[in-house]
Coordinates of C-alpha atoms and ligand atoms in Angstrom, one line a residue:
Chain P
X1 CA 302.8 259.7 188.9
X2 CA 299.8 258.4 190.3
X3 CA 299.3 255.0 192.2
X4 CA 296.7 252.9 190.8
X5 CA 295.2 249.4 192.6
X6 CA 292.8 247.5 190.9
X7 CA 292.0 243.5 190.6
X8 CA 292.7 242.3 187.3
X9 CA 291.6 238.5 186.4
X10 CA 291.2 238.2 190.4
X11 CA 294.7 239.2 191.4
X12 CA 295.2 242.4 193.0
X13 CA 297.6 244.6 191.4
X14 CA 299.4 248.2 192.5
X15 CA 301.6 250.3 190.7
X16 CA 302.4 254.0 190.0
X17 CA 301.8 255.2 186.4
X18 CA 302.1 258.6 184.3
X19 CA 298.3 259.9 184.7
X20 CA 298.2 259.2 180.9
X21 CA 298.7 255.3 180.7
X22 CA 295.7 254.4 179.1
X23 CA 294.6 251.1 180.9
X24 CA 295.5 249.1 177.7
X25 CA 299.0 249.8 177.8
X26 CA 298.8 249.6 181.6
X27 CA 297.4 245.7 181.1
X28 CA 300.1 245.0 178.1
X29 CA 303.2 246.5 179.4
X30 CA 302.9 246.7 183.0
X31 CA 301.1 243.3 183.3
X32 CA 302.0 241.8 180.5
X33 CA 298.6 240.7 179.1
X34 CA 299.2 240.9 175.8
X35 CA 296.1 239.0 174.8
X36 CA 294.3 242.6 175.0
X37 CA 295.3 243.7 171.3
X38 CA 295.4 247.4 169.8
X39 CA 293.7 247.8 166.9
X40 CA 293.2 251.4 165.8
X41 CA 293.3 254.9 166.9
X42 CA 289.9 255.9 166.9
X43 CA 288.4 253.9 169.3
X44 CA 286.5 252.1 166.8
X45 CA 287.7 248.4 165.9
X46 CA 287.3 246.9 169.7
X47 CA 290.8 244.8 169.8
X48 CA 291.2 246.3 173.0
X49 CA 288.3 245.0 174.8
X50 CA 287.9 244.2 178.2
X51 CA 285.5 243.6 181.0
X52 CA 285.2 246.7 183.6
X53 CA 283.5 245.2 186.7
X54 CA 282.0 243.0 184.5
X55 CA 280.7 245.2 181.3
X56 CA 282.8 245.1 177.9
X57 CA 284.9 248.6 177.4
X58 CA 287.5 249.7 175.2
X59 CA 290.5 249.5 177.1
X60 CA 292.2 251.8 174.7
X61 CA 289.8 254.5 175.4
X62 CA 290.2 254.9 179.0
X63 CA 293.0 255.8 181.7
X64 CA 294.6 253.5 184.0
X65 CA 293.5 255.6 186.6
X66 CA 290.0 255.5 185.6
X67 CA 290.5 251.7 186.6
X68 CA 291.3 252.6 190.2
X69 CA 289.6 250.3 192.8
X70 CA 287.6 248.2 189.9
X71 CA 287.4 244.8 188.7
X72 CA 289.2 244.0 185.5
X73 CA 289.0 241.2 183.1
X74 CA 290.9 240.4 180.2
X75 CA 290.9 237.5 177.6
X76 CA 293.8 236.0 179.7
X77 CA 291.1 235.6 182.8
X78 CA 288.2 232.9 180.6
X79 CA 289.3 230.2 180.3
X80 CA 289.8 227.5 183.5
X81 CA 293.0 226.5 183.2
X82 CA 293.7 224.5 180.0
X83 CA 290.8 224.2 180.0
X84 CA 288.7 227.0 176.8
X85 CA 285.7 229.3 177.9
X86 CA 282.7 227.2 175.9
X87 CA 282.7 231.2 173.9
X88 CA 286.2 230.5 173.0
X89 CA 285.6 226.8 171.8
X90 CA 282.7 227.8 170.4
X91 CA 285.4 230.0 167.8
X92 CA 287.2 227.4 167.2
X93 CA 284.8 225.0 166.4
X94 CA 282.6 227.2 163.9
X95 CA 286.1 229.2 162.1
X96 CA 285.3 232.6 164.0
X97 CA 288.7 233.5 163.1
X98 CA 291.4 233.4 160.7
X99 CA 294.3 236.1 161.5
X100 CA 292.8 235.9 165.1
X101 CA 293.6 239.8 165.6
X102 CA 290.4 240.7 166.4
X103 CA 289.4 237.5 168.7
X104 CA 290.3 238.1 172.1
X105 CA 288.1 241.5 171.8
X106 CA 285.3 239.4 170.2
X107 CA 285.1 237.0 172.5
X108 CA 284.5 240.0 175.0
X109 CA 282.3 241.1 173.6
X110 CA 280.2 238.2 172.9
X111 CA 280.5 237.3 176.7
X112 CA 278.8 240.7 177.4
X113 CA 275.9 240.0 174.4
X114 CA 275.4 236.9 176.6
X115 CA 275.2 238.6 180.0
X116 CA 272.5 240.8 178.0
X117 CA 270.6 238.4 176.9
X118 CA 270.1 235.5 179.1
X119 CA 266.8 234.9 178.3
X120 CA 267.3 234.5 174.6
X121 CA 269.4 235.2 171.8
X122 CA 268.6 235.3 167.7
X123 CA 271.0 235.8 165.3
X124 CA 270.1 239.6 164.3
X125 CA 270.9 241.0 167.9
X126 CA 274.6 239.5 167.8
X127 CA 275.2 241.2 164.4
X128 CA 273.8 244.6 166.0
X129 CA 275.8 244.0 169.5
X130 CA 278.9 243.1 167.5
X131 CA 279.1 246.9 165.8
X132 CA 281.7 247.7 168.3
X133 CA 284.0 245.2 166.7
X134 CA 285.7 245.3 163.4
X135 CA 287.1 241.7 161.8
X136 CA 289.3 242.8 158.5
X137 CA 289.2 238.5 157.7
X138 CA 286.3 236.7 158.5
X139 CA 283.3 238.7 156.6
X140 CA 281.7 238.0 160.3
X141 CA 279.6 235.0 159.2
X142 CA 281.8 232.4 161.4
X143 CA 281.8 235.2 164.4
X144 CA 278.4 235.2 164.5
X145 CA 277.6 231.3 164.3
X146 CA 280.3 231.1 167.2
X147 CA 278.4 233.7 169.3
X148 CA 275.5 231.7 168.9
X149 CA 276.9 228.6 169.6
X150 CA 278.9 229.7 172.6
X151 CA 275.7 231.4 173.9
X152 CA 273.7 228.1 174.1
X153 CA 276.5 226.2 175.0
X154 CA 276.6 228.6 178.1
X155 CA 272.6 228.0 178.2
X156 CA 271.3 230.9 176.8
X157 CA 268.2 230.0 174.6
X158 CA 268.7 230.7 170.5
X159 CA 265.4 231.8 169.1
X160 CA 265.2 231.4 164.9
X161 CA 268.3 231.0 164.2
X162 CA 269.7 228.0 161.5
X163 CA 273.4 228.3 163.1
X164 CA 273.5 226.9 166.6
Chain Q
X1 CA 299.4 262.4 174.4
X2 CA 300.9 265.0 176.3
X3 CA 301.3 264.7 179.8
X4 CA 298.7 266.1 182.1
X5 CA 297.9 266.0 186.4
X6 CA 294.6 263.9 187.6
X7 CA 292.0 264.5 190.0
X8 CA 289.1 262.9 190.9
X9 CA 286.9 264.8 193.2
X10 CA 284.3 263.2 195.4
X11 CA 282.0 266.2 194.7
X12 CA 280.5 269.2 192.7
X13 CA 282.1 271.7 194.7
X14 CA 285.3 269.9 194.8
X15 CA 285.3 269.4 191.1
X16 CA 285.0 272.6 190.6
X17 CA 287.0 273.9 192.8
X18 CA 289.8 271.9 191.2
X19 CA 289.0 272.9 187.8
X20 CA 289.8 277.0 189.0
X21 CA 292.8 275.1 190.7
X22 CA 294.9 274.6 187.3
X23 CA 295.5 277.2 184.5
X24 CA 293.8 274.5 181.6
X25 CA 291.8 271.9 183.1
X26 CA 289.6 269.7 181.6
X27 CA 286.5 268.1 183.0
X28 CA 286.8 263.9 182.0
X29 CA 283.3 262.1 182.2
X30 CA 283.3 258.6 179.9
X31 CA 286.8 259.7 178.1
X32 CA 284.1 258.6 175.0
X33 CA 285.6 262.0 173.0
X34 CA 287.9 263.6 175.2
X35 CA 290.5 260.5 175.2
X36 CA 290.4 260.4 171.5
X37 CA 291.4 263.6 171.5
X38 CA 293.8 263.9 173.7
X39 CA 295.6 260.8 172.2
X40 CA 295.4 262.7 168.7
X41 CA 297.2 265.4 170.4
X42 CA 294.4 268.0 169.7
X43 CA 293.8 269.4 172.8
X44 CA 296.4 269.3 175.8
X45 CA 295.1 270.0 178.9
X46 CA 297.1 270.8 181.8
X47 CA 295.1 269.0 184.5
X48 CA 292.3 266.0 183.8
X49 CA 289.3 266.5 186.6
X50 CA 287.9 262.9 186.4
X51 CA 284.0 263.2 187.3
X52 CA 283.9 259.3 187.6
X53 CA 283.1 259.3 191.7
X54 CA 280.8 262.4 192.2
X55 CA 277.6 260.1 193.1
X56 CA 275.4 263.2 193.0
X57 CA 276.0 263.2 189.5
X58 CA 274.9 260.0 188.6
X59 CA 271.0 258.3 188.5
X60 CA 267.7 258.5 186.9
X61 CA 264.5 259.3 188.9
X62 CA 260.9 260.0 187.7
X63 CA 258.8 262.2 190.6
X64 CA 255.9 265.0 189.1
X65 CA 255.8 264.5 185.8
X66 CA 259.5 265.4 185.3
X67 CA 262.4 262.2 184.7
X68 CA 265.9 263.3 185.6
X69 CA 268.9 262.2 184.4
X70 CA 272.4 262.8 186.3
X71 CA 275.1 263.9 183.8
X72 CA 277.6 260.9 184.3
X73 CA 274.7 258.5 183.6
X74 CA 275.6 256.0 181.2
X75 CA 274.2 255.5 177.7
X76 CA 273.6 252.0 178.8
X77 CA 271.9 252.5 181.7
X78 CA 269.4 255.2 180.7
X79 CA 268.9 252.3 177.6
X80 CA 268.0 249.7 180.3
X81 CA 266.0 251.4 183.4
X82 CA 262.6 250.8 183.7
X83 CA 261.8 254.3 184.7
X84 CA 263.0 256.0 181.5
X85 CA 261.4 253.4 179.1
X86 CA 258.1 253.7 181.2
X87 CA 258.5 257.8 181.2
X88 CA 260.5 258.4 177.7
X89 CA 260.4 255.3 176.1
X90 CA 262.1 256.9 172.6
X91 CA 264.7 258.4 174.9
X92 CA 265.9 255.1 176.1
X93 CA 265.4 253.7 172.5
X94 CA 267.6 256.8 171.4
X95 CA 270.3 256.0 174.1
X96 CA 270.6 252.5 173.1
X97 CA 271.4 253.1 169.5
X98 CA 274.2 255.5 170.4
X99 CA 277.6 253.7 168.8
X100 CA 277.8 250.5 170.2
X101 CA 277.6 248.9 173.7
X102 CA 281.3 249.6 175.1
X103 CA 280.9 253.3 174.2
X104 CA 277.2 253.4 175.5
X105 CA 278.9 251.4 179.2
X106 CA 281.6 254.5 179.1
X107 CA 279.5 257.4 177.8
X108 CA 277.8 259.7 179.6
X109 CA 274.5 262.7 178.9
X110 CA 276.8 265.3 180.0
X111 CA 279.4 264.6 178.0
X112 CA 277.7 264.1 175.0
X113 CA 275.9 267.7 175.6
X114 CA 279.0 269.2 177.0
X115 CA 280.9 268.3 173.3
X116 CA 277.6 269.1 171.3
X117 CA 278.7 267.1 168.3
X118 CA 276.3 268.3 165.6
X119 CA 275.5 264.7 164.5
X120 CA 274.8 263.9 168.1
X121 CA 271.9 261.9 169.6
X122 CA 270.9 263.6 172.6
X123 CA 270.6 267.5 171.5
X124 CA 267.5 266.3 169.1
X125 CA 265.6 264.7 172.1
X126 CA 266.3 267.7 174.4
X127 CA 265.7 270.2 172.5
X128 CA 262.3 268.2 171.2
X129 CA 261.3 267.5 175.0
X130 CA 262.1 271.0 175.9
X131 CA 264.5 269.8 178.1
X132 CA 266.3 272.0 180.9
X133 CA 270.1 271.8 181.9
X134 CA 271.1 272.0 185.5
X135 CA 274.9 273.0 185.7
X136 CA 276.5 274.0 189.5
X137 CA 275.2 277.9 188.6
X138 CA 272.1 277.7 186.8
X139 CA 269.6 275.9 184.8
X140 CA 269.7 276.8 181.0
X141 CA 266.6 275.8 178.8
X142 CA 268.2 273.1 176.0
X143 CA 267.3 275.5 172.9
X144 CA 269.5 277.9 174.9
X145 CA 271.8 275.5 176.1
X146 CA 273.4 274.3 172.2
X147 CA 274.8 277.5 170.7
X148 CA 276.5 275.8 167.2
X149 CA 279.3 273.9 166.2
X150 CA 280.4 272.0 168.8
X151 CA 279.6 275.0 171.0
X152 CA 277.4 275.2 174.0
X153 CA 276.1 277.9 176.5
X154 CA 278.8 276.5 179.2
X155 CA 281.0 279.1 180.6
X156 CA 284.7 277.6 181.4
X157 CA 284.9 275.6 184.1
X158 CA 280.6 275.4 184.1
X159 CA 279.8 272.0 185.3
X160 CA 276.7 269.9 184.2
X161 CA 275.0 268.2 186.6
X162 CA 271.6 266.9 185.5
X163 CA 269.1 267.2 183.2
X164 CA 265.0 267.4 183.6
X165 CA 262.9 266.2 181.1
X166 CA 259.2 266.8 181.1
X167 CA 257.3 263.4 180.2
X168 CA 256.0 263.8 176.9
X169 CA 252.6 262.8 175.6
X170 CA 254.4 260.8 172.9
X171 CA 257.3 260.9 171.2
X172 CA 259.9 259.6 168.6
X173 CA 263.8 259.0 167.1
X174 CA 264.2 258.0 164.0
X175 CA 268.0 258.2 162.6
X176 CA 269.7 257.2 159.5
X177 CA 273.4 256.3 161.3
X178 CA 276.9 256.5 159.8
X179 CA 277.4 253.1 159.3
X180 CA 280.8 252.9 160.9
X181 CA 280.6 255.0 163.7
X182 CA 276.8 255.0 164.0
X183 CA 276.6 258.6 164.4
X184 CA 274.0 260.5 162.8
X185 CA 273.9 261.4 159.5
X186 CA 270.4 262.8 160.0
X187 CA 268.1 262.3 163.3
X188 CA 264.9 263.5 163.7
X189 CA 263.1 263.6 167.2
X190 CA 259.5 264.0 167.4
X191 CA 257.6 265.2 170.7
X192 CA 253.6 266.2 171.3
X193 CA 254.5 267.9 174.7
X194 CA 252.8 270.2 176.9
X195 CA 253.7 273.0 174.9
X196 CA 252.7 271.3 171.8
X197 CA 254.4 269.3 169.1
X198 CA 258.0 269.9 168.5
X199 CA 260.6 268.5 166.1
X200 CA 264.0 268.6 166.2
X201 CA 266.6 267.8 163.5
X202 CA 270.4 267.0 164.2
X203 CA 273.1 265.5 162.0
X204 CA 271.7 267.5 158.9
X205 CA 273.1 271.3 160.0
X206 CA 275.9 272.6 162.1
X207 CA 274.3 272.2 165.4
X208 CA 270.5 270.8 166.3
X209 CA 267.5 273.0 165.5
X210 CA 263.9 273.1 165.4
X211 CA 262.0 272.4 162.2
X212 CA 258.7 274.5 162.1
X213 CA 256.6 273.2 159.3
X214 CA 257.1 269.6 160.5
X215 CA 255.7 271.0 163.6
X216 CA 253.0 272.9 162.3
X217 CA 251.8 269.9 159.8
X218 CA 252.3 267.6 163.2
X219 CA 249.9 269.7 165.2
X220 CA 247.1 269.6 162.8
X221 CA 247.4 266.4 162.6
X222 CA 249.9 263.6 164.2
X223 CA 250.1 261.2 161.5
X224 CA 253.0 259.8 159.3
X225 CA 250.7 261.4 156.7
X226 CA 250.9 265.4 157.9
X227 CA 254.2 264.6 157.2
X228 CA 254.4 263.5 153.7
X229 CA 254.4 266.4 151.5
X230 CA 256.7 268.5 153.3
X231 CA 260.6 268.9 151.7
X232 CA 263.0 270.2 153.5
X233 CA 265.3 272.9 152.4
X234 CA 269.3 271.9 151.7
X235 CA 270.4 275.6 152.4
X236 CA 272.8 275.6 155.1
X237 CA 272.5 271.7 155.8
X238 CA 276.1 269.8 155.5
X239 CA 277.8 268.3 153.1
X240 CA 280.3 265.7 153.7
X241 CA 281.7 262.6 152.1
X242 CA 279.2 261.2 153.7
X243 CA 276.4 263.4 152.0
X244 CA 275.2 266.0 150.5
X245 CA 272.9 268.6 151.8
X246 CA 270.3 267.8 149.6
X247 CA 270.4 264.3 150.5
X248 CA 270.5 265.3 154.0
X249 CA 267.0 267.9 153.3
X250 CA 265.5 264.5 151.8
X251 CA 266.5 262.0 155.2
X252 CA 264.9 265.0 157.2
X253 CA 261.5 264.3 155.7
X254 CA 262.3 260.4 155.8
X255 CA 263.4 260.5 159.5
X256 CA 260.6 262.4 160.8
X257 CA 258.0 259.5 158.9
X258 CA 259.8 256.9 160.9
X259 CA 260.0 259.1 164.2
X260 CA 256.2 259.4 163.6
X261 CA 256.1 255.9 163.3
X262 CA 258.0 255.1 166.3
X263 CA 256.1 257.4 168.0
X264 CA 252.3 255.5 167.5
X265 CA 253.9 252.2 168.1
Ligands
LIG301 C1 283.1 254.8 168.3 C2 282.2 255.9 168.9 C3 280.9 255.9 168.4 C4 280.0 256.9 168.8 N1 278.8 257.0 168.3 C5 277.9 257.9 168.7 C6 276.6 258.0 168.2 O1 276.2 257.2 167.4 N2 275.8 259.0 168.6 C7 276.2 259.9 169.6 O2 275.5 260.8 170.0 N3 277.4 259.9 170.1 C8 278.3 258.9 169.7 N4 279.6 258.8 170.3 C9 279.9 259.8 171.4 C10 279.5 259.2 172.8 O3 278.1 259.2 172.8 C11 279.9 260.0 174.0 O4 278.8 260.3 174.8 C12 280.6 261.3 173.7 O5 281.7 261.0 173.0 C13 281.0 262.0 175.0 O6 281.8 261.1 175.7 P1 281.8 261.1 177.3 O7 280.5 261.2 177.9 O8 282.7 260.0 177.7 O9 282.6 262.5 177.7 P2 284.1 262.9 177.6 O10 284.7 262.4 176.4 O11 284.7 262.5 178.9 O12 284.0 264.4 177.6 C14 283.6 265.1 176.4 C15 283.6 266.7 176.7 O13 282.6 267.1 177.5 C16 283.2 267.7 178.7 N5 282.3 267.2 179.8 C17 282.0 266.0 180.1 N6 281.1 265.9 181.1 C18 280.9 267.2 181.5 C19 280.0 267.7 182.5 N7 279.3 267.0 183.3 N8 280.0 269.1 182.5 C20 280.7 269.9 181.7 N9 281.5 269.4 180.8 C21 281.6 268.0 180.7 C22 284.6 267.2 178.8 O14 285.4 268.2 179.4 C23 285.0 267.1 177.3 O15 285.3 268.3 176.8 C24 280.5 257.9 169.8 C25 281.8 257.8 170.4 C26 282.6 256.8 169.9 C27 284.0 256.7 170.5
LIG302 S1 292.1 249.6 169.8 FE1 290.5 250.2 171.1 S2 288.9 250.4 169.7 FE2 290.5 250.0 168.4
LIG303 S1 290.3 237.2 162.3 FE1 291.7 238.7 161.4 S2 290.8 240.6 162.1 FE2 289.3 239.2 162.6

């Protein structure tokens, strides 16, 4: 066993785990965040993304331990309150999701597309930065229009783009 | 996955020192293929030696004419610093097209080396740059370095450290990606270097090589045109589900247009 400490939505948290835990199952079972979903095995579909000291990774793709002494964030730690992240309302609003598997990892990820691009957004970098995500409902049209929205609802400038 | 011990050294010496430590130990940088692995249950290593705080390993500086990387540099980071996109602009464009940005915050140049993946990125732009490979023994020249198949020069336990890139004049990527997990079905790396032009081709055979008459027709002249006329042969390329070798010898010739391309932009 190994002892592992790290801050996770701004509470600290200590605990000894099997070197093996990856941090996923560390977050669902230990913590119980299950908002952080498991999608695959090959480290492909994103579900299990996650904010490591403030940049999206794939929580099922890394060890607990690996986490040691860093800053994590799940979908659990967005929103204020009752209150939705504008990125989350912003899927509601424009129908970025139907079975809502794959949300929490969007949403993620779109908040790192955002910290990227603060000084502008357009529709075709979203598609490109969402390739680390895999939706098997929404044919990504609605995922996309919420990124943007959520984006300039956070006050990110949308260059050419017809959907925010 | 099976069950394994964890160490993470705070330096070179340590980390190697706790490699010889444990009968089957594994060096871990990103986890990018290694965790993959290990939760497939293909490879069961008896100890993991996590390289994650060795800070002599990490960092991009430019000084002489040379840019060095450290091995546990990010794909995302060499992607956004200012000193590679001023030095090697097609090596940070290259870096950021690697999968997609949580692998490129978790993976690492020495890792993606270390596994030599034949439809790898990197091997194409160091092999093309004439690149050199610092490990904790010695420095190995990047045509020396990638041996085949997911098989490098590394002896067990070897550990990469950095790697030293000498600026080019110009130089280009062009790739045509596996669309699902980006990877290279064909990349084609251009350089006009010090030592001349040099091309390098991964993704179409079982490891990176060098492709001579693209070279030869790129030194006369370096043009998207020197480049039009030459085929590439199939023989020995892969074939896959994902193509055929013949298609492959086709998106050599395509590849190296748009590396051109990139190149003079
Ligand atoms: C979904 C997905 C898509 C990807 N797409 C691409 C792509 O488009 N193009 C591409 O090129 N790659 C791609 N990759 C691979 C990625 O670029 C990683 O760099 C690569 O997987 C290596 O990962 P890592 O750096 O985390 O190393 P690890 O997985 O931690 O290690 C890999 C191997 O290298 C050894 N090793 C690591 N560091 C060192 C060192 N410093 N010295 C000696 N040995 C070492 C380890 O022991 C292990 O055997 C993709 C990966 C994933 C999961
Ligand atoms: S569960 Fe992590 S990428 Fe699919
Ligand atoms: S909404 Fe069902 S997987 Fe995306």
């Amino acid at each position: 066993m190994v002892k592992v400490s790290l801050t996770v939505n701004g509470s600290a948290h200590s605990a000894e785990v099997e070197p093996r835990t990856l941090l996923v199952d560390f977050l669902r079972a230990h913590l119980s965040l299950t908002g952080t979903h498991v999608g695959c095995d090959t480290s492909q579909c994103g579900a299990c993304t996650v904010h490591l000291d403030g940049k999206p990774v794939k929580s099922c793709t890394m060890l607990a331990v690996q986490a040691d002494g860093h800053q994590v964030t799940t979908i659990e730690g967005v929103a204020t309150g009752k209150d939705l992240h504008p990125m989350q309302a912003a899927f509601r609003e424009c129908h970025g999701l139907q079975c809502g598997f794959c949300t929490p990892g969007m949403v993620m990820s779109a908040l790192g597309i955002v910290t990227r691009h603060k000084d502008g957004l357009d529709e075709a970098t979203v598609r490109h930065e969402l390739e680390g995500n895999l939706c098997r409902c929404t044919g990504y049209h609605g995922i996309v229009n919420a990124v943007l929205l959520g984006a300039k609802n956070m006050g990110v400038p949308i260059k050419d783009s017809k959907a925010a | 996955m099976y069950s394994f011990t964890y160490a993470k050294p705070a330096s070179v010496n340590d980390a190697a020192t706790e490699f010889s430590a444990s009968e089957d130990a594994s060096y871990l940088a990103g986890g990018m293929t290694l965790i993959p692995t290990l939760k497939q249950r293909l490879a069961q290593p008896s100890q993991l030696v996590d390289l994650g705080a060795i800070a002599d390993m990490k960092g991009i500086s430019v000084a002489g004419g040379t840019l060095t990387i450290g091995a546990m540099t990010s794909h995302a980071d060499v992607a956004a610093s200012a000193d590679v996109r001023k030095a090697v602009p097609a090596l940070a464009a290259l870096a950021g097209e690697i999968g997609d940005p949580q692998v490129r915050n978790r993976g690492t140049l020495g890792g993606s080396i270390a596994n030599n993946d034949p439809s790898a990125d990197y091997p194409a732009a160091l092999v093309a740059l004439g690149a050199t490979v610092h490990t904790d023994k010695r420095a190995i020249k990047a045509e020396d370095f990638f041996i085949g198949l997911f098989e490098t020069a590394l002896e067990p336990g070897e550990l990469i450290v950095k790697v030293s890139f000498p600026v080019a004049k110009r130089a280009g990527y062009a790739k045509f990606p596996n669309p699902a997990s980006r990877y290279a079905v064909v990349g084609v790396f251009v350089a006009e270097t010090a030592e001349g032009v040099r091309v390098a081709v991964t993704g179409a055979g079982p490891g990176v090589f060098r492709a001579g008459d693209l070279e030869e027709a790129l030194s006369k002249s370096f043009s998207t045109d020197a480049v039009k006329g030459i085929k590439a042969s199939a023989d020995g390329l892969n074939g896959d589900m994902h193509a055929t070798p013949e298609y492959r010898a086709h998106l050599i010739g395509v590849m190296a247009k748009r590396a051109v391309q990139a190149a003079l932009a």
